[in-house]
PDB file of C-alpha atoms in Angstrom:
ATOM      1  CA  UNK M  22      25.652  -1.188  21.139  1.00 45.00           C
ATOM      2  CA  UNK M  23      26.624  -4.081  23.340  1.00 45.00           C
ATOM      3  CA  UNK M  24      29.789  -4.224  25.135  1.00 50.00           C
ATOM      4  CA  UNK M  25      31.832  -6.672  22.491  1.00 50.00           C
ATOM      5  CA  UNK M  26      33.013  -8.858  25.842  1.00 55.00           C
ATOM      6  CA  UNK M  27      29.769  -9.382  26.665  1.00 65.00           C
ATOM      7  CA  UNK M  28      28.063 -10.198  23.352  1.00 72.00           C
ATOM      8  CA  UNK M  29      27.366  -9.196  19.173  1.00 82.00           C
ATOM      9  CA  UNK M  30      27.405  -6.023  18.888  1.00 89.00           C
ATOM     10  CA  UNK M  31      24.184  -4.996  17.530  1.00 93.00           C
ATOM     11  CA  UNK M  32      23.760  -1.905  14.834  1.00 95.00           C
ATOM     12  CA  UNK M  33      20.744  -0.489  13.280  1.00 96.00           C
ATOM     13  CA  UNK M  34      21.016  -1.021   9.310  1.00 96.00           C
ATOM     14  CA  UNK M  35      21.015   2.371   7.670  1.00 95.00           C
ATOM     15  CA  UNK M  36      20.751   0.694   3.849  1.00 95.00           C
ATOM     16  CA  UNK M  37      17.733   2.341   1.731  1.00 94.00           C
ATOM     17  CA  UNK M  38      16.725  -1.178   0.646  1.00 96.00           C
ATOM     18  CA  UNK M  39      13.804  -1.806  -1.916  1.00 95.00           C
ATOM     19  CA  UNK M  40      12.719  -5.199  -3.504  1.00 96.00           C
ATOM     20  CA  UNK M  41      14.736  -6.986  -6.431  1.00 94.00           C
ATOM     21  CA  UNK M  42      12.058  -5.860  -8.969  1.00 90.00           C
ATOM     22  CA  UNK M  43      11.986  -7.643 -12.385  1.00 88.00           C
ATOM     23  CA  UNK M  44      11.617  -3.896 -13.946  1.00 87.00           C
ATOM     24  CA  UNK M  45      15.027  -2.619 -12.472  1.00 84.00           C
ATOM     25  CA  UNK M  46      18.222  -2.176 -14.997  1.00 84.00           C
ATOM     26  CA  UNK M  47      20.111  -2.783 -12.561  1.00 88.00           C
ATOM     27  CA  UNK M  48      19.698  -4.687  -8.803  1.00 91.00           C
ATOM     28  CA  UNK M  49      21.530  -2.863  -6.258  1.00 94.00           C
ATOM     29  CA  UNK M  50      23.275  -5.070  -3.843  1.00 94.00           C
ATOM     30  CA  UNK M  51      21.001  -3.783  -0.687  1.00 96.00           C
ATOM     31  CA  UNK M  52      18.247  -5.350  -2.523  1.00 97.00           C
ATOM     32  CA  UNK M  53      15.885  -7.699  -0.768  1.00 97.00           C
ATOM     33  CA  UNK M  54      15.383 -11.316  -2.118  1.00 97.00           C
ATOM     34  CA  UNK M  55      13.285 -14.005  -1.023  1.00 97.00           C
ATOM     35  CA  UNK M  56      14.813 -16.783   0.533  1.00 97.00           C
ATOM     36  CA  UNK M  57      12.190 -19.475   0.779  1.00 96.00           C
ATOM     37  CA  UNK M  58       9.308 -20.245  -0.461  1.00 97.00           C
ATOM     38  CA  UNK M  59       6.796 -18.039   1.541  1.00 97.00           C
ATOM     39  CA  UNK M  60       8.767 -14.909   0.573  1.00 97.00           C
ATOM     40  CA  UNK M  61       8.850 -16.358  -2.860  1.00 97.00           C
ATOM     41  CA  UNK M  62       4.992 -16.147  -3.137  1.00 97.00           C
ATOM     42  CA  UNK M  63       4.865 -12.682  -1.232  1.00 98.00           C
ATOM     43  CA  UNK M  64       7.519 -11.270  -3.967  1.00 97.00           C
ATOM     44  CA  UNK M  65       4.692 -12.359  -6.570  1.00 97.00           C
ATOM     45  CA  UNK M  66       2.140 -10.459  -5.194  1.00 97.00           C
ATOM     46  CA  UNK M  67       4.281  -7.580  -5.050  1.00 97.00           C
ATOM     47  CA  UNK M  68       5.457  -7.774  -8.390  1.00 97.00           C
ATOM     48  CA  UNK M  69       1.482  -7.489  -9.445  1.00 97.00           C
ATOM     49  CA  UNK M  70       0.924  -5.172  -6.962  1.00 97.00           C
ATOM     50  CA  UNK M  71       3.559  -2.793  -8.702  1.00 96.00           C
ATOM     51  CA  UNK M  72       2.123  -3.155 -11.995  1.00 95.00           C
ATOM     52  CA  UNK M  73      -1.313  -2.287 -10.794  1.00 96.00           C
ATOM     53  CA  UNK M  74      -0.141   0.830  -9.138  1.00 96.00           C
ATOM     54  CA  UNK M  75       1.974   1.840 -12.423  1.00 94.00           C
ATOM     55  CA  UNK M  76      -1.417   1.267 -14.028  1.00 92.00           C
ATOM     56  CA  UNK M  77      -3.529   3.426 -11.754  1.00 93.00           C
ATOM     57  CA  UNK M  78      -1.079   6.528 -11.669  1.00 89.00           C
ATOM     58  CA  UNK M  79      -2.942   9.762 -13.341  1.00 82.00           C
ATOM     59  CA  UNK M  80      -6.465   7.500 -13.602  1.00 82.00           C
ATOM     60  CA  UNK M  81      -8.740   9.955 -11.034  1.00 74.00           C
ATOM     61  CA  UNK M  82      -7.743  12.841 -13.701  1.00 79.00           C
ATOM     62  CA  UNK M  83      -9.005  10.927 -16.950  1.00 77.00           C
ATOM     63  CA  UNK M  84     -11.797  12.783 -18.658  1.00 76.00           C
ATOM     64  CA  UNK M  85     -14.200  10.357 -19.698  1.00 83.00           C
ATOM     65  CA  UNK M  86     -15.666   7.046 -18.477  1.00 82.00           C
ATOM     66  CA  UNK M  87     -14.123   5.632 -21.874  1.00 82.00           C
ATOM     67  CA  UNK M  88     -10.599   6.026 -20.877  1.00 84.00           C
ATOM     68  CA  UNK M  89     -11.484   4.908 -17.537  1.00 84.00           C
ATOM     69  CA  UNK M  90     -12.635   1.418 -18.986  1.00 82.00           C
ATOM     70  CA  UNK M  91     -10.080   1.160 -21.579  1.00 80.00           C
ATOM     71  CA  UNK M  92      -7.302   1.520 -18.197  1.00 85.00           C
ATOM     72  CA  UNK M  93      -9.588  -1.003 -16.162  1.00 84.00           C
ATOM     73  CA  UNK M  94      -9.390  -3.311 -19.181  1.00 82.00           C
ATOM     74  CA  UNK M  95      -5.266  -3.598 -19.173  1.00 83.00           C
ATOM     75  CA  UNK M  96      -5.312  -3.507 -15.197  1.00 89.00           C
ATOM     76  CA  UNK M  97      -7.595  -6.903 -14.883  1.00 87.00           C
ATOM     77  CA  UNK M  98      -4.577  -9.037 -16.014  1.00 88.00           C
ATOM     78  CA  UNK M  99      -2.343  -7.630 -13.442  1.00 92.00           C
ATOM     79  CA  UNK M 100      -4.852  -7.904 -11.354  1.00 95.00           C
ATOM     80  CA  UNK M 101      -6.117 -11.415 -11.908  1.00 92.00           C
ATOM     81  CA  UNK M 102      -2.451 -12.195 -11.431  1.00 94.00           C
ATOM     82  CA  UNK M 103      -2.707 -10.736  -8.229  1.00 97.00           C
ATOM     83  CA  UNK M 104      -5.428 -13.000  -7.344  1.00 96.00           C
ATOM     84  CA  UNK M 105      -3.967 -16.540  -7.972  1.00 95.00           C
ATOM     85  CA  UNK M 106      -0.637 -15.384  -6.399  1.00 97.00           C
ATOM     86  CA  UNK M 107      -2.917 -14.883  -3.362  1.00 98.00           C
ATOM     87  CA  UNK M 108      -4.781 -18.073  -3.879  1.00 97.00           C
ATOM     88  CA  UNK M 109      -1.395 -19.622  -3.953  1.00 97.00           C
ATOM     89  CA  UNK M 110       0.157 -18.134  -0.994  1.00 97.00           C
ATOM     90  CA  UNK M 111      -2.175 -19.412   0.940  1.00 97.00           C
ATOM     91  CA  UNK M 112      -2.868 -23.057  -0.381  1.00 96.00           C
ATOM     92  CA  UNK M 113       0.845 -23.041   0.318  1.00 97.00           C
ATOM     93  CA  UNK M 114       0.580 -21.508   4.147  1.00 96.00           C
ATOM     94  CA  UNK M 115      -2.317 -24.179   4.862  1.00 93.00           C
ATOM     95  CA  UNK M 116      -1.004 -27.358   3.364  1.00 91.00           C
ATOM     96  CA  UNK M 117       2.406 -27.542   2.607  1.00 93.00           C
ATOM     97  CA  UNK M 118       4.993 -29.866   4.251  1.00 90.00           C
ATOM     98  CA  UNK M 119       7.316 -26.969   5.143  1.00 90.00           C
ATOM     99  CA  UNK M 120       4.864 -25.467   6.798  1.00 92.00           C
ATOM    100  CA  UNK M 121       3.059 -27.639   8.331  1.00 87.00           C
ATOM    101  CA  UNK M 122       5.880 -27.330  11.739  1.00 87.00           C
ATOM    102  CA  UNK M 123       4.949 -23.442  11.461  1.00 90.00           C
ATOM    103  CA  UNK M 124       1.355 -23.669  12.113  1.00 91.00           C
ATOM    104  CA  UNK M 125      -1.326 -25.687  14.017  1.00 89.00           C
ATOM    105  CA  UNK M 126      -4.776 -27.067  13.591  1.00 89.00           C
ATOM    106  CA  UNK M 127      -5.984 -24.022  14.509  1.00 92.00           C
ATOM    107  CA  UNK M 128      -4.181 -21.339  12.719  1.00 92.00           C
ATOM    108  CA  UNK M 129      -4.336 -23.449   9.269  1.00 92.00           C
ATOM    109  CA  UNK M 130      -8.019 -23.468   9.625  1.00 93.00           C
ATOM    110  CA  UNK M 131      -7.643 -19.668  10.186  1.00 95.00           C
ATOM    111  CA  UNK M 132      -5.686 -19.505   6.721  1.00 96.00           C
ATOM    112  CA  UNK M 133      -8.178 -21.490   5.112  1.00 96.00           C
ATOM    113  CA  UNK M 134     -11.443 -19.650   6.431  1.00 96.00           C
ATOM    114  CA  UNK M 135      -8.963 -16.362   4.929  1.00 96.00           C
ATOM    115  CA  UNK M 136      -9.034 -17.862   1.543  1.00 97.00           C
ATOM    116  CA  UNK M 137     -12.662 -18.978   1.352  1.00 96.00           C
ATOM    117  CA  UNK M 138     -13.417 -15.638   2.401  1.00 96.00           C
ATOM    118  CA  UNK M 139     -11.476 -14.047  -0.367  1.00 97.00           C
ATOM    119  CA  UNK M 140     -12.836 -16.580  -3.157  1.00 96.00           C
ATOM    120  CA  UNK M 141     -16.521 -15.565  -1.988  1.00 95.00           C
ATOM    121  CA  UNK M 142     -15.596 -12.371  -2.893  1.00 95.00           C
ATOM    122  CA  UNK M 143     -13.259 -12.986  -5.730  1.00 93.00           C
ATOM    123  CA  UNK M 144     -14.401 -15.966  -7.767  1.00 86.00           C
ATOM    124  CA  UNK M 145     -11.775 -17.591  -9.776  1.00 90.00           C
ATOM    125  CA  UNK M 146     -13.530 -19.991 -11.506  1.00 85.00           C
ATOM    126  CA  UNK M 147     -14.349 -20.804 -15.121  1.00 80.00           C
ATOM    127  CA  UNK M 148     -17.428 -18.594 -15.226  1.00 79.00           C
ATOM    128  CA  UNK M 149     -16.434 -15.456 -13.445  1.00 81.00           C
ATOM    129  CA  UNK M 150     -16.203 -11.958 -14.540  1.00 80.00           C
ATOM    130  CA  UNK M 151     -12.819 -11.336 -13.497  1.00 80.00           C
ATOM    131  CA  UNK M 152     -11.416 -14.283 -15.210  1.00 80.00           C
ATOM    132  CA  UNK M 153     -14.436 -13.874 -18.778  1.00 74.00           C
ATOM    133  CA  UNK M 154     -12.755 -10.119 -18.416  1.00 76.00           C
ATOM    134  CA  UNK M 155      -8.892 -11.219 -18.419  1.00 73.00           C
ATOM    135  CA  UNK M 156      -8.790 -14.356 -20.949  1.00 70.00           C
ATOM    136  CA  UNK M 157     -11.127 -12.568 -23.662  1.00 67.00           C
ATOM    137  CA  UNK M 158     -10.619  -9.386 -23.325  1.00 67.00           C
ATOM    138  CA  UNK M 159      -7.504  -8.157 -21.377  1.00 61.00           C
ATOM    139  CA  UNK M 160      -4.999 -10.700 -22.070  1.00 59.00           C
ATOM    140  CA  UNK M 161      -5.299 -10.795 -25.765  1.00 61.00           C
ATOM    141  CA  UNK M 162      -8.568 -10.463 -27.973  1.00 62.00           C
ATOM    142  CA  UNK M 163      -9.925 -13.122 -29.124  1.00 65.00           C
ATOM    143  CA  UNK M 164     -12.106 -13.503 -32.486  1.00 70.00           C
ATOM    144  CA  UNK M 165     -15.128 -11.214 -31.148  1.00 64.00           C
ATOM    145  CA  UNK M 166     -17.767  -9.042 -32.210  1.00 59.00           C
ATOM    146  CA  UNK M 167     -17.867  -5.939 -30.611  1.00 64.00           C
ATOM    147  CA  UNK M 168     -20.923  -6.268 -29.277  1.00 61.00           C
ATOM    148  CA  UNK M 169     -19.805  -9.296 -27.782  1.00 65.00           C
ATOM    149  CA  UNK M 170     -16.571  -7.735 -26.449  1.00 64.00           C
ATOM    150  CA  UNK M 171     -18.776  -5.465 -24.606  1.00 66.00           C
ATOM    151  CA  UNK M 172     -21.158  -7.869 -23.318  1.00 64.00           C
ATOM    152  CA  UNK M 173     -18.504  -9.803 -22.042  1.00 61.00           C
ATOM    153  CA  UNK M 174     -16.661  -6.318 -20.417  1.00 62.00           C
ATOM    154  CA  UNK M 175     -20.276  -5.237 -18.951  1.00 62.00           C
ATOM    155  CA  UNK M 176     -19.981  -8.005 -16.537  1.00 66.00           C
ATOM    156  CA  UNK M 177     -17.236  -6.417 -14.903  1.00 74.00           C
ATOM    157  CA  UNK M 178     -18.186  -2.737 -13.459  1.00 86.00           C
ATOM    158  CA  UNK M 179     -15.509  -0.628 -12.193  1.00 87.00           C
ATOM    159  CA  UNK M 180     -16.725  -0.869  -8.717  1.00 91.00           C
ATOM    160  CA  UNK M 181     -16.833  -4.162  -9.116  1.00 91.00           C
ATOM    161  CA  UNK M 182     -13.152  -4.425  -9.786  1.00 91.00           C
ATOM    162  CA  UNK M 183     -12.279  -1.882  -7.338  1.00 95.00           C
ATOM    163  CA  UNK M 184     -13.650  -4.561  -4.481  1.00 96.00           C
ATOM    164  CA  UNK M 185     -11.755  -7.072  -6.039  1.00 95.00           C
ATOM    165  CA  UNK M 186      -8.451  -4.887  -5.355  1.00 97.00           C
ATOM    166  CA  UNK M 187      -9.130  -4.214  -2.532  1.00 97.00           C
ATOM    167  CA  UNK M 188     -10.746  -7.400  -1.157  1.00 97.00           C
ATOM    168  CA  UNK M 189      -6.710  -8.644  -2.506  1.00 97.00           C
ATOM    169  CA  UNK M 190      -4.946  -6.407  -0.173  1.00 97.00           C
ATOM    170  CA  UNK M 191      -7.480  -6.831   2.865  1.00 96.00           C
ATOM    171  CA  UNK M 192      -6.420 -10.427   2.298  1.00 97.00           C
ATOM    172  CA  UNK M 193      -2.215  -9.837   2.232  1.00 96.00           C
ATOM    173  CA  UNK M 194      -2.328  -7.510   5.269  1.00 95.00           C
ATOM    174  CA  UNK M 195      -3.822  -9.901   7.337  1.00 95.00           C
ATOM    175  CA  UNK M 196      -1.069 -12.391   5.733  1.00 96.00           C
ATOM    176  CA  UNK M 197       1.974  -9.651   6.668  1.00 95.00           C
ATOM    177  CA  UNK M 198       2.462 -10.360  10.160  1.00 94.00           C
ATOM    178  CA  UNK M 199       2.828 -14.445   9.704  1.00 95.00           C
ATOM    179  CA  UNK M 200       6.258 -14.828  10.526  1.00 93.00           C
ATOM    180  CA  UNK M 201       7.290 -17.496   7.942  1.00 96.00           C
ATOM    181  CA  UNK M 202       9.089 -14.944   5.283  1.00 97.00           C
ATOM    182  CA  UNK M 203      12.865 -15.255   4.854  1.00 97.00           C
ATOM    183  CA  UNK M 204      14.995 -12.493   2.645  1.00 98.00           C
ATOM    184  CA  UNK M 205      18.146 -11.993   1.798  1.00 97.00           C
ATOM    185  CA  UNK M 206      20.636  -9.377   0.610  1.00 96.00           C
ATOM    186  CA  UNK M 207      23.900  -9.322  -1.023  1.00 95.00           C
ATOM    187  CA  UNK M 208      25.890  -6.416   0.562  1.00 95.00           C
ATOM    188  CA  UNK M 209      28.155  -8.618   2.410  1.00 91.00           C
ATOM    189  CA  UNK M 210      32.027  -9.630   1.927  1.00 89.00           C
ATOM    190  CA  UNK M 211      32.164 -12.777  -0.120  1.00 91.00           C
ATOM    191  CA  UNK M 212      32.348 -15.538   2.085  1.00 93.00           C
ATOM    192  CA  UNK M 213      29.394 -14.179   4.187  1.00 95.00           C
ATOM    193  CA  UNK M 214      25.977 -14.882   3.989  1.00 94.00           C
ATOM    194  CA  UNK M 215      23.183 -12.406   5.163  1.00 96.00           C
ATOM    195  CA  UNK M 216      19.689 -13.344   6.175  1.00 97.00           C
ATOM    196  CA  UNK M 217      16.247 -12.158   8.089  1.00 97.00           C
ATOM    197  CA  UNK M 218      14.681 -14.754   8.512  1.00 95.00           C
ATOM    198  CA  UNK M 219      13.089 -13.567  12.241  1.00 94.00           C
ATOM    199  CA  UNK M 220      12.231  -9.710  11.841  1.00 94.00           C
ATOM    200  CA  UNK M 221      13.871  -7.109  12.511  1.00 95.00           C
ATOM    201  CA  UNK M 222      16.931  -9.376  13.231  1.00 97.00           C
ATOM    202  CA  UNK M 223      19.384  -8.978   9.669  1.00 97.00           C
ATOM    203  CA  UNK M 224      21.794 -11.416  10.323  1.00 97.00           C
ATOM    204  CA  UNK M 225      25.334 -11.772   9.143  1.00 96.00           C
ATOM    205  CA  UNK M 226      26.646 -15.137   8.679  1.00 95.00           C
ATOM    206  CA  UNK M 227      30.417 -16.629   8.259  1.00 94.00           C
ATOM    207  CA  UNK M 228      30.138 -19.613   5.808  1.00 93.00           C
ATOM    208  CA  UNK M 229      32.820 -22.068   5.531  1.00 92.00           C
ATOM    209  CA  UNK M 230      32.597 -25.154   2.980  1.00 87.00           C
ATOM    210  CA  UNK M 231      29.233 -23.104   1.753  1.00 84.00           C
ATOM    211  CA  UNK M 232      27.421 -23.677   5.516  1.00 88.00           C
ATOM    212  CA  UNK M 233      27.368 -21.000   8.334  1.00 87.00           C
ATOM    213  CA  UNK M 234      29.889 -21.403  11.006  1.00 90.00           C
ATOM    214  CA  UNK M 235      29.104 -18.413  12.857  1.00 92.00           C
ATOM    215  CA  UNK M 236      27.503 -15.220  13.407  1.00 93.00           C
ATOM    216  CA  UNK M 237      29.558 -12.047  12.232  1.00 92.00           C
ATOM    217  CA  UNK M 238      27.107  -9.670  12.641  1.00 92.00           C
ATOM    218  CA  UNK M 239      23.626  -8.315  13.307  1.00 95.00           C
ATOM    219  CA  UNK M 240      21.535  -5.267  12.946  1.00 97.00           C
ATOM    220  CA  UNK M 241      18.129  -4.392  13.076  1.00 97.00           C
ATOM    221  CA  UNK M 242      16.156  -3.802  10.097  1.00 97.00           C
ATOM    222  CA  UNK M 243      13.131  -2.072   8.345  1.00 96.00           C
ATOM    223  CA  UNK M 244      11.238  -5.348   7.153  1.00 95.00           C
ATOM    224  CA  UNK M 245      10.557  -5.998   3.025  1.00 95.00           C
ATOM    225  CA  UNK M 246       7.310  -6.640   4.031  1.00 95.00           C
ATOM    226  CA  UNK M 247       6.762  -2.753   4.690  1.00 94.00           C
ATOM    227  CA  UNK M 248       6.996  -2.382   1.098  1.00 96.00           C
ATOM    228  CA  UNK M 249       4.756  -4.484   0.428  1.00 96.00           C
ATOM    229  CA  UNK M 250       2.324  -1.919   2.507  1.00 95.00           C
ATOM    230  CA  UNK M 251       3.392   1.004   0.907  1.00 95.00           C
ATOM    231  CA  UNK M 252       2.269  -0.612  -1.851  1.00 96.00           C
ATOM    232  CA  UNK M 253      -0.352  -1.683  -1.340  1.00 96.00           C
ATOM    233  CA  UNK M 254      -1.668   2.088   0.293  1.00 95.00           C
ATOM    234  CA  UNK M 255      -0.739   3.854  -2.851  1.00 95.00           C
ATOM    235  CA  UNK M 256      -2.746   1.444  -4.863  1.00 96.00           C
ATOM    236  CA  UNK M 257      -5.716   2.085  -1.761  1.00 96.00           C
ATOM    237  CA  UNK M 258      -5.194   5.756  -2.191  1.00 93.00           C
ATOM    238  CA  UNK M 259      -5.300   5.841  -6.635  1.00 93.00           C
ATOM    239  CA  UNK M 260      -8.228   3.831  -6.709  1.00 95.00           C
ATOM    240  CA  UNK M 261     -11.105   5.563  -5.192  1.00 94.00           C
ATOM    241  CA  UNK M 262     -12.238   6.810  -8.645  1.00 92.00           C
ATOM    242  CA  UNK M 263     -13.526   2.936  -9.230  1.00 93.00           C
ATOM    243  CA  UNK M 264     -15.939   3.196  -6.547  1.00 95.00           C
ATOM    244  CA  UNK M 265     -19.499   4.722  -6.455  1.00 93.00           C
ATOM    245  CA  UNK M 266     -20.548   7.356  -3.526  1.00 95.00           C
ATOM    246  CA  UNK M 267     -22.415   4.345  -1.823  1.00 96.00           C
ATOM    247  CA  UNK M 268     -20.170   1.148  -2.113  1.00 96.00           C
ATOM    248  CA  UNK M 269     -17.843   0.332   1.035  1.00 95.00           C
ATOM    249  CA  UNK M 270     -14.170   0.209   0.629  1.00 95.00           C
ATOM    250  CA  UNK M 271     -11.075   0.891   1.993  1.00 95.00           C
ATOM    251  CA  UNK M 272      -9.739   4.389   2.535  1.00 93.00           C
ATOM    252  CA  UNK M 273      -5.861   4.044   3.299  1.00 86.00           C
ATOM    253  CA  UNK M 274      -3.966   1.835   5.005  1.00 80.00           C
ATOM    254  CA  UNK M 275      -1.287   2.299   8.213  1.00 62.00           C
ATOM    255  CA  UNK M 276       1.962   2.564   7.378  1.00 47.00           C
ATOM    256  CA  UNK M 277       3.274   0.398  10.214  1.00 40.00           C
ATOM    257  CA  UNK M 278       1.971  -3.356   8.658  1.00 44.00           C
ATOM    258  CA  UNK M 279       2.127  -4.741  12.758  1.00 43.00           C
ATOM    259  CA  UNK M 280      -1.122  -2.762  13.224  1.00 42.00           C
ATOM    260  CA  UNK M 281      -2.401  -3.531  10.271  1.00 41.00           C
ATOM    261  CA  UNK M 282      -4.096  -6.802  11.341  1.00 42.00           C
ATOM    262  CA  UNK M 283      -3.648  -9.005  13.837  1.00 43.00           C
ATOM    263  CA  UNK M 284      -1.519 -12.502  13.710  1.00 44.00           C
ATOM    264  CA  UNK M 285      -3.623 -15.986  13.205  1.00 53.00           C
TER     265      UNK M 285
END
């Protein structure tokens, strides 16, 4: 801690803080909240990332290839969701006018070779699997034969969907260590207002007429966006069982999301 005539004191935050998830009965107030837009579109992906997780828990223990399909068929929504929130986060990195002061030429072409790299992997359009698989089939069932249900299912295998997954969180943990993503919590005195909005800095603010006056504290602490890699490693870790002996994939990820990829 600083001498306090020479400076903030600064404390390491000892709060067991998880995301604001849309599941919870109840939000604690050491939650973590997105405060602009960027964080927004990471707290969607997260959202679908915990629903896809849910989905996969007790899967590498199912008995037959049946229930194994019938799982695969409720997890392509979440998963398709997954997909456009990732499509989204990055249209919004690479053109938006908010962040167009964040990054240059360079690094926006970086974000856009990122998502053309994910799409060739991933299509999105019309005619692809993934998206056949999710409007017909998982989302609701629409007036089929079941031989046609099952022609339109047979065009996505479960390795098939597996690299899609995974191809989704290669993608975010190359997006993690951007440094646009701004979060909130609201374990403060009212009249405060606390913010990270350059990691691991958790900043306390003193608001008057609604606008920070000063800083009242600071601590350091764990970012939200390790959560997102826990996350994303238990989803890594439950999905194995979708992949053939031969197909390449990802094994686990590190828990530290810094040395999980480096920064455009």
């Amino acid at each position: 801690m600083m001498d306090e005539k020479k400076g903030i004191p600064i404390y390491l935050d000892e709060a067991k803080r998880k995301f604001a998830e849309s599941t919870l009965e109840e939000v604690e107030v050491t939650a973590w909240h997105p405060s602009n837009p960027p964080a927004i579109h990471l707290w969607r992906c997260f959202e679908t990332l915990k629903d896809i997780e849910n989905l996969l828990k007790g899967t590498a223990i199912l008995t037959s290839e049946e229930e194994r399909r019938r799982r695969i068929k409720i997890l392509v929504t979440p998963l398709y969701s997954l997909c456009i929130a990732i499509r989204d986060i990055c249209n919004y990195l690479n053109s938006s006018q908010e962040m167009r002061s964040q990054f240059n030429k360079a690094q926006r072409a970086e974000i856009s070779k990122l998502l053309n790299n994910f799409l060739k992997v991933v299509p999105l359009d019309e005619t692809s699997a993934i998206r056949g698989v999710r409007d017909q089939l998982s989302a609701h069932v629409d007036k089929l034969m079941p031989y046609e249900a099952k022609s339109i299912f047979d065009k996505a295998r479960n390795h098939e969907i597996g690299t899609w997954l995974h191809e989704c969180i290669i993608t975010l943990s190359q997006l993690l260590p951007l440094e646009v993503f701004g979060w909130t919590t609201d374990d403060c005195p009212e009249g405060y207002f606390r913010v990270m909005s350059v990691e691991p800095w958790l900043v306390t603010f003193k608001l008057e007429n609604g606008e920070p006056s000063m800083i009242a504290g600071l601590h350091i602490a764990t970012s939200p966006k390790k959560l997102v890699l826990e996350t994303c490693d238990e989803v890594v870790k439950s999905s194995q069982w979708m992949f053939r002996a031969e197909d390449p994939r990802l094994i686990s990820l590190k828990e530290e999301f810094s040395d999980s990829s480096e920064s455009l």
